[in-house]
């Protein structure tokens, strides 16, 4: 799978490092299938040390280097496996597709960082995994997550579309913030599962439209192998895959491997966000 087009991508709403400080509403992970507590268990740290109301010490030189990288991104670099440029190209595709699907869509910001970042939801580190902060309407991603955690620790695919699925999932949370659906996920694990599965479905909806063969869509037509690799990644980040098949389902927050793969598939099959109403079914 490759992007169409050539030359400069343009940074759009993507920045490097930095972010808004201070406390706010909790961030939503899920591109990796990892909420804060699960990530903490994986990395053996206190969840409060991963994301809180404080600030982190940021490497401003590193942030400047990331920004320079973003500004220099081309489609050729994205297609050659440059993870930062792949993120930038994916956000451009998402911001092209979603306004055609939801009339009230406004583009979020995306912040590519390394190590640590201050956000509207508090301070975060790379251990948090990719997440969306509703307070500042920004998606935060440390690219090292893809190889070190998604593939290295969780067994997800290193395929390009799998990485784009992670970005698209976090954009799905932004769409939920715009529609008001995020409110349904507050206060219970069951609600959180439905929120995360809907974001998976929205990622599938984007993929359906992003490979429609037009230059504006940006993705070249996807293959069955592309979709299967996304399924591999979705299964790898299911609650039962991370916590164990015999773990207490009442403690799940993102859905099982089968659920996550299935809801991405529903979105991709129909390309209709109305098919993604995970709150309207008794057993998502």
Short mmCIF file of C-alpha atoms in Angstrom, two decimals:
data_model
loop_
_atom_site.label_atom_id
_atom_site.label_comp_id
_atom_site.label_asym_id
_atom_site.label_seq_id
_atom_site.Cartn_x
_atom_site.Cartn_y
_atom_site.Cartn_z
CA UNK A 1 0.00 0.00 0.00
CA UNK A 2 1.35 3.40 -0.98
CA UNK A 3 0.22 7.02 -1.08
CA UNK A 4 -0.61 8.65 -4.37
CA UNK A 5 1.01 11.93 -5.25
CA UNK A 6 4.57 13.19 -5.21
CA UNK A 7 6.55 16.02 -3.75
CA UNK A 8 5.94 17.94 -0.55
CA UNK A 9 3.04 16.86 1.66
CA UNK A 10 2.76 20.09 3.64
CA UNK A 11 2.65 20.11 7.42
CA UNK A 12 -1.02 21.03 7.69
CA UNK A 13 -2.13 20.80 11.33
CA UNK A 14 0.85 18.66 12.36
CA UNK A 15 3.48 20.02 14.73
CA UNK A 16 6.52 18.58 16.45
CA UNK A 17 6.88 18.36 20.23
CA UNK A 18 5.38 20.84 22.65
CA UNK A 19 1.68 20.95 23.39
CA UNK A 20 -0.68 22.63 25.83
CA UNK A 21 0.11 22.17 29.51
CA UNK A 22 -2.17 21.93 32.50
CA UNK A 23 -4.85 19.51 33.60
CA UNK A 24 -7.97 18.64 31.65
CA UNK A 25 -10.20 15.78 30.64
CA UNK A 26 -8.59 12.39 30.43
CA UNK A 27 -6.98 11.46 27.16
CA UNK A 28 -8.30 8.63 25.03
CA UNK A 29 -5.84 6.04 23.85
CA UNK A 30 -6.76 3.17 21.64
CA UNK A 31 -4.76 3.39 18.50
CA UNK A 32 -2.66 0.91 20.39
CA UNK A 33 -5.52 -0.49 22.38
CA UNK A 34 -3.80 0.76 25.51
CA UNK A 35 -5.51 2.93 28.07
CA UNK A 36 -3.35 4.47 30.72
CA UNK A 37 -3.69 1.72 33.30
CA UNK A 38 -2.90 -1.08 30.84
CA UNK A 39 0.15 0.73 29.55
CA UNK A 40 1.31 1.19 33.13
CA UNK A 41 1.05 -2.52 33.77
CA UNK A 42 2.98 -3.30 30.61
CA UNK A 43 5.80 -0.95 31.50
CA UNK A 44 5.78 -1.58 35.24
CA UNK A 45 5.13 1.99 36.33
CA UNK A 46 2.54 3.88 38.33
CA UNK A 47 -0.33 5.04 36.07
CA UNK A 48 -0.20 8.42 37.77
CA UNK A 49 3.34 8.87 36.53
CA UNK A 50 2.33 8.40 32.90
CA UNK A 51 -0.31 11.09 32.66
CA UNK A 52 -1.19 13.68 35.25
CA UNK A 53 -1.83 17.34 35.79
CA UNK A 54 1.81 18.37 35.91
CA UNK A 55 4.31 19.19 33.23
CA UNK A 56 7.30 17.39 31.80
CA UNK A 57 10.71 18.69 30.85
CA UNK A 58 10.79 18.73 27.07
CA UNK A 59 13.74 18.64 24.73
CA UNK A 60 13.20 21.80 22.70
CA UNK A 61 16.06 20.91 20.37
CA UNK A 62 14.44 17.56 19.65
CA UNK A 63 11.08 19.26 19.07
CA UNK A 64 12.67 21.63 16.57
CA UNK A 65 14.26 18.71 14.74
CA UNK A 66 10.93 16.91 14.55
CA UNK A 67 9.30 20.05 13.18
CA UNK A 68 12.00 20.38 10.53
CA UNK A 69 11.41 16.74 9.61
CA UNK A 70 7.66 17.34 9.33
CA UNK A 71 8.16 20.39 7.15
CA UNK A 72 10.45 18.44 4.80
CA UNK A 73 8.14 15.45 4.34
CA UNK A 74 7.34 14.22 0.85
CA UNK A 75 5.08 11.46 -0.37
CA UNK A 76 8.17 9.63 -1.57
CA UNK A 77 9.53 9.63 2.01
CA UNK A 78 6.20 8.33 3.35
CA UNK A 79 6.16 5.53 0.79
CA UNK A 80 9.74 4.60 1.65
CA UNK A 81 8.78 3.95 5.27
CA UNK A 82 9.51 7.25 7.00
CA UNK A 83 7.16 7.01 9.99
CA UNK A 84 6.89 10.75 10.65
CA UNK A 85 6.06 11.48 7.01
CA UNK A 86 3.63 8.56 6.99
CA UNK A 87 1.79 10.14 9.92
CA UNK A 88 1.72 13.51 8.17
CA UNK A 89 0.39 12.00 4.94
CA UNK A 90 -2.27 10.05 6.84
CA UNK A 91 -3.54 13.16 8.59
CA UNK A 92 -3.84 14.91 5.24
CA UNK A 93 -5.91 12.03 3.90
CA UNK A 94 -8.10 12.00 7.01
CA UNK A 95 -8.69 15.74 6.78
CA UNK A 96 -9.62 15.29 3.13
CA UNK A 97 -12.05 12.42 3.66
CA UNK A 98 -13.88 13.29 6.88
CA UNK A 99 -15.43 16.60 5.72
CA UNK A 100 -17.18 14.60 2.98
CA UNK A 101 -18.62 12.21 5.57
CA UNK A 102 -19.56 14.54 8.42
CA UNK A 103 -20.65 18.10 7.62
CA UNK A 104 -19.63 19.48 11.02
CA UNK A 105 -16.12 18.11 10.83
CA UNK A 106 -13.28 20.38 11.86
CA UNK A 107 -9.71 19.15 11.68
CA UNK A 108 -7.90 18.30 14.91
CA UNK A 109 -4.25 19.03 15.51
CA UNK A 110 -1.63 16.28 15.52
CA UNK A 111 1.48 16.49 17.65
CA UNK A 112 4.43 14.21 16.87
CA UNK A 113 6.74 14.06 19.86
CA UNK A 114 9.63 12.10 21.29
CA UNK A 115 9.95 11.08 24.93
CA UNK A 116 7.50 13.41 26.65
CA UNK A 117 4.95 16.09 25.93
CA UNK A 118 2.68 18.54 27.75
CA UNK A 119 -0.96 18.35 26.70
CA UNK A 120 -4.32 19.83 27.58
CA UNK A 121 -4.99 16.56 29.40
CA UNK A 122 -1.78 16.68 31.43
CA UNK A 123 1.80 15.57 30.96
CA UNK A 124 2.44 12.37 29.02
CA UNK A 125 5.36 10.20 27.98
CA UNK A 126 6.00 7.79 25.13
CA UNK A 127 4.78 4.96 27.38
CA UNK A 128 1.27 6.35 27.10
CA UNK A 129 1.03 5.24 23.48
CA UNK A 130 -0.85 7.26 20.84
CA UNK A 131 -3.82 9.13 22.31
CA UNK A 132 -6.35 11.86 21.66
CA UNK A 133 -6.88 14.71 24.13
CA UNK A 134 -10.39 16.22 23.91
CA UNK A 135 -9.34 19.27 25.95
CA UNK A 136 -7.06 20.58 23.21
CA UNK A 137 -8.48 18.49 20.33
CA UNK A 138 -5.08 17.07 19.51
CA UNK A 139 -3.78 13.62 18.59
CA UNK A 140 -0.41 12.84 20.18
CA UNK A 141 1.96 10.23 18.72
CA UNK A 142 5.53 9.19 19.44
CA UNK A 143 6.59 7.32 16.25
CA UNK A 144 8.82 4.96 18.24
CA UNK A 145 5.61 3.32 19.45
CA UNK A 146 5.13 1.53 16.14
CA UNK A 147 8.30 -0.55 16.14
CA UNK A 148 9.02 -0.76 19.86
CA UNK A 149 5.54 -1.49 21.21
CA UNK A 150 3.01 -2.24 18.49
CA UNK A 151 5.26 -4.70 16.66
CA UNK A 152 7.98 -5.51 19.19
CA UNK A 153 5.84 -6.09 22.27
CA UNK A 154 2.29 -6.66 21.07
CA UNK A 155 2.84 -8.55 17.83
CA UNK A 156 1.03 -6.15 15.53
CA UNK A 157 1.93 -5.74 11.87
CA UNK A 158 4.61 -3.32 10.69
CA UNK A 159 2.63 -2.76 7.50
CA UNK A 160 2.04 0.87 6.48
CA UNK A 161 -1.74 0.60 6.67
CA UNK A 162 -1.50 -0.76 10.22
CA UNK A 163 0.30 2.41 11.28
CA UNK A 164 -2.24 4.52 9.43
CA UNK A 165 -5.02 2.61 11.19
CA UNK A 166 -3.56 3.75 14.54
CA UNK A 167 -3.68 7.39 13.40
CA UNK A 168 -7.17 6.97 11.93
CA UNK A 169 -8.43 5.42 15.17
CA UNK A 170 -7.31 8.46 17.15
CA UNK A 171 -9.00 10.71 14.58
CA UNK A 172 -12.07 8.59 15.20
CA UNK A 173 -12.03 9.81 18.80
CA UNK A 174 -11.95 13.38 17.49
CA UNK A 175 -15.03 12.69 15.37
CA UNK A 176 -16.72 11.28 18.48
CA UNK A 177 -15.81 14.45 20.34
CA UNK A 178 -17.51 16.47 17.61
CA UNK A 179 -20.64 14.30 17.56
CA UNK A 180 -20.92 14.10 21.34
CA UNK A 181 -20.47 10.33 21.39
CA UNK A 182 -17.52 10.56 23.77
CA UNK A 183 -19.95 11.32 26.58
CA UNK A 184 -21.32 7.77 26.25
CA UNK A 185 -17.95 6.34 27.20
CA UNK A 186 -17.66 8.11 30.52
CA UNK A 187 -18.14 6.36 33.82
CA UNK A 188 -18.00 2.69 32.85
CA UNK A 189 -15.72 0.17 31.20
CA UNK A 190 -18.62 -1.07 29.06
CA UNK A 191 -19.10 2.43 27.68
CA UNK A 192 -15.38 2.72 27.04
CA UNK A 193 -15.41 -0.50 25.01
CA UNK A 194 -18.18 0.83 22.77
CA UNK A 195 -16.31 4.11 22.32
CA UNK A 196 -13.11 2.32 21.29
CA UNK A 197 -14.89 -0.07 18.92
CA UNK A 198 -16.65 2.85 17.26
CA UNK A 199 -13.27 4.54 16.73
CA UNK A 200 -12.05 1.31 15.10
CA UNK A 201 -15.11 1.37 12.84
CA UNK A 202 -14.49 5.00 11.93
CA UNK A 203 -10.93 4.07 10.98
CA UNK A 204 -12.41 1.47 8.63
CA UNK A 205 -14.79 4.05 7.15
CA UNK A 206 -11.82 6.29 6.37
CA UNK A 207 -9.93 3.40 4.75
CA UNK A 208 -12.94 2.64 2.54
CA UNK A 209 -12.94 6.15 1.10
CA UNK A 210 -9.20 6.75 1.16
CA UNK A 211 -8.52 4.17 -1.56
CA UNK A 212 -11.32 5.10 -3.96
CA UNK A 213 -8.83 5.61 -6.77
CA UNK A 214 -8.95 9.40 -6.98
CA UNK A 215 -5.94 11.58 -6.37
CA UNK A 216 -7.72 13.47 -3.59
CA UNK A 217 -8.21 10.25 -1.64
CA UNK A 218 -4.41 9.83 -1.42
CA UNK A 219 -4.21 6.06 -0.94
CA UNK A 220 -3.70 3.68 -3.81
CA UNK A 221 -6.27 0.85 -3.84
CA UNK A 222 -5.89 -1.47 -0.85
CA UNK A 223 -5.37 -5.18 -1.22
CA UNK A 224 -6.79 -8.08 0.76
CA UNK A 225 -3.34 -8.47 2.30
CA UNK A 226 -3.40 -4.82 3.47
CA UNK A 227 -6.72 -5.37 5.24
CA UNK A 228 -5.57 -8.64 6.78
CA UNK A 229 -2.50 -6.96 8.27
CA UNK A 230 -4.74 -4.33 9.86
CA UNK A 231 -6.79 -7.21 11.24
CA UNK A 232 -3.60 -8.68 12.69
CA UNK A 233 -2.86 -5.39 14.42
CA UNK A 234 -6.44 -4.96 15.66
CA UNK A 235 -6.36 -8.48 17.11
CA UNK A 236 -2.97 -7.86 18.74
CA UNK A 237 -4.34 -4.89 20.67
CA UNK A 238 -7.54 -6.48 21.91
CA UNK A 239 -8.05 -6.60 25.66
CA UNK A 240 -7.91 -10.39 25.66
CA UNK A 241 -4.62 -10.32 23.74
CA UNK A 242 -3.07 -7.81 26.13
CA UNK A 243 -4.56 -8.97 29.43
CA UNK A 244 -4.99 -12.64 28.62
CA UNK A 245 -7.87 -14.71 27.26
CA UNK A 246 -9.00 -15.60 30.78
CA UNK A 247 -8.94 -12.04 32.11
CA UNK A 248 -12.05 -10.52 33.66
CA UNK A 249 -14.15 -9.11 30.81
CA UNK A 250 -15.69 -6.55 33.15
CA UNK A 251 -12.27 -4.94 33.32
CA UNK A 252 -11.94 -4.64 29.55
CA UNK A 253 -11.93 -1.13 28.12
CA UNK A 254 -11.20 -1.53 24.41
CA UNK A 255 -12.86 -4.77 23.34
CA UNK A 256 -11.63 -8.21 22.39
CA UNK A 257 -9.34 -9.03 19.51
CA UNK A 258 -12.30 -10.33 17.50
CA UNK A 259 -14.41 -7.25 18.25
CA UNK A 260 -11.74 -4.78 17.25
CA UNK A 261 -11.01 -6.56 13.98
CA UNK A 262 -14.73 -6.97 13.22
CA UNK A 263 -15.66 -3.33 13.74
CA UNK A 264 -12.80 -2.09 11.57
CA UNK A 265 -14.10 -4.51 8.95
CA UNK A 266 -17.65 -3.16 9.24
CA UNK A 267 -16.41 0.37 8.68
CA UNK A 268 -14.30 -0.67 5.72
CA UNK A 269 -17.05 -2.78 4.15
CA UNK A 270 -19.77 -0.12 4.22
CA UNK A 271 -17.83 3.16 4.33
CA UNK A 272 -20.74 4.64 6.28
CA UNK A 273 -20.27 6.15 9.72
CA UNK A 274 -23.93 5.39 10.49
CA UNK A 275 -23.02 1.70 10.45
CA UNK A 276 -20.66 2.36 13.36
CA UNK A 277 -23.29 2.83 16.08
CA UNK A 278 -21.78 0.48 18.65
CA UNK A 279 -24.23 1.83 21.23
CA UNK A 280 -27.26 0.55 19.31
CA UNK A 281 -26.36 -3.15 19.49
CA UNK A 282 -26.74 -5.35 22.56
CA UNK A 283 -23.41 -7.11 22.11
CA UNK A 284 -20.85 -5.11 20.14
#
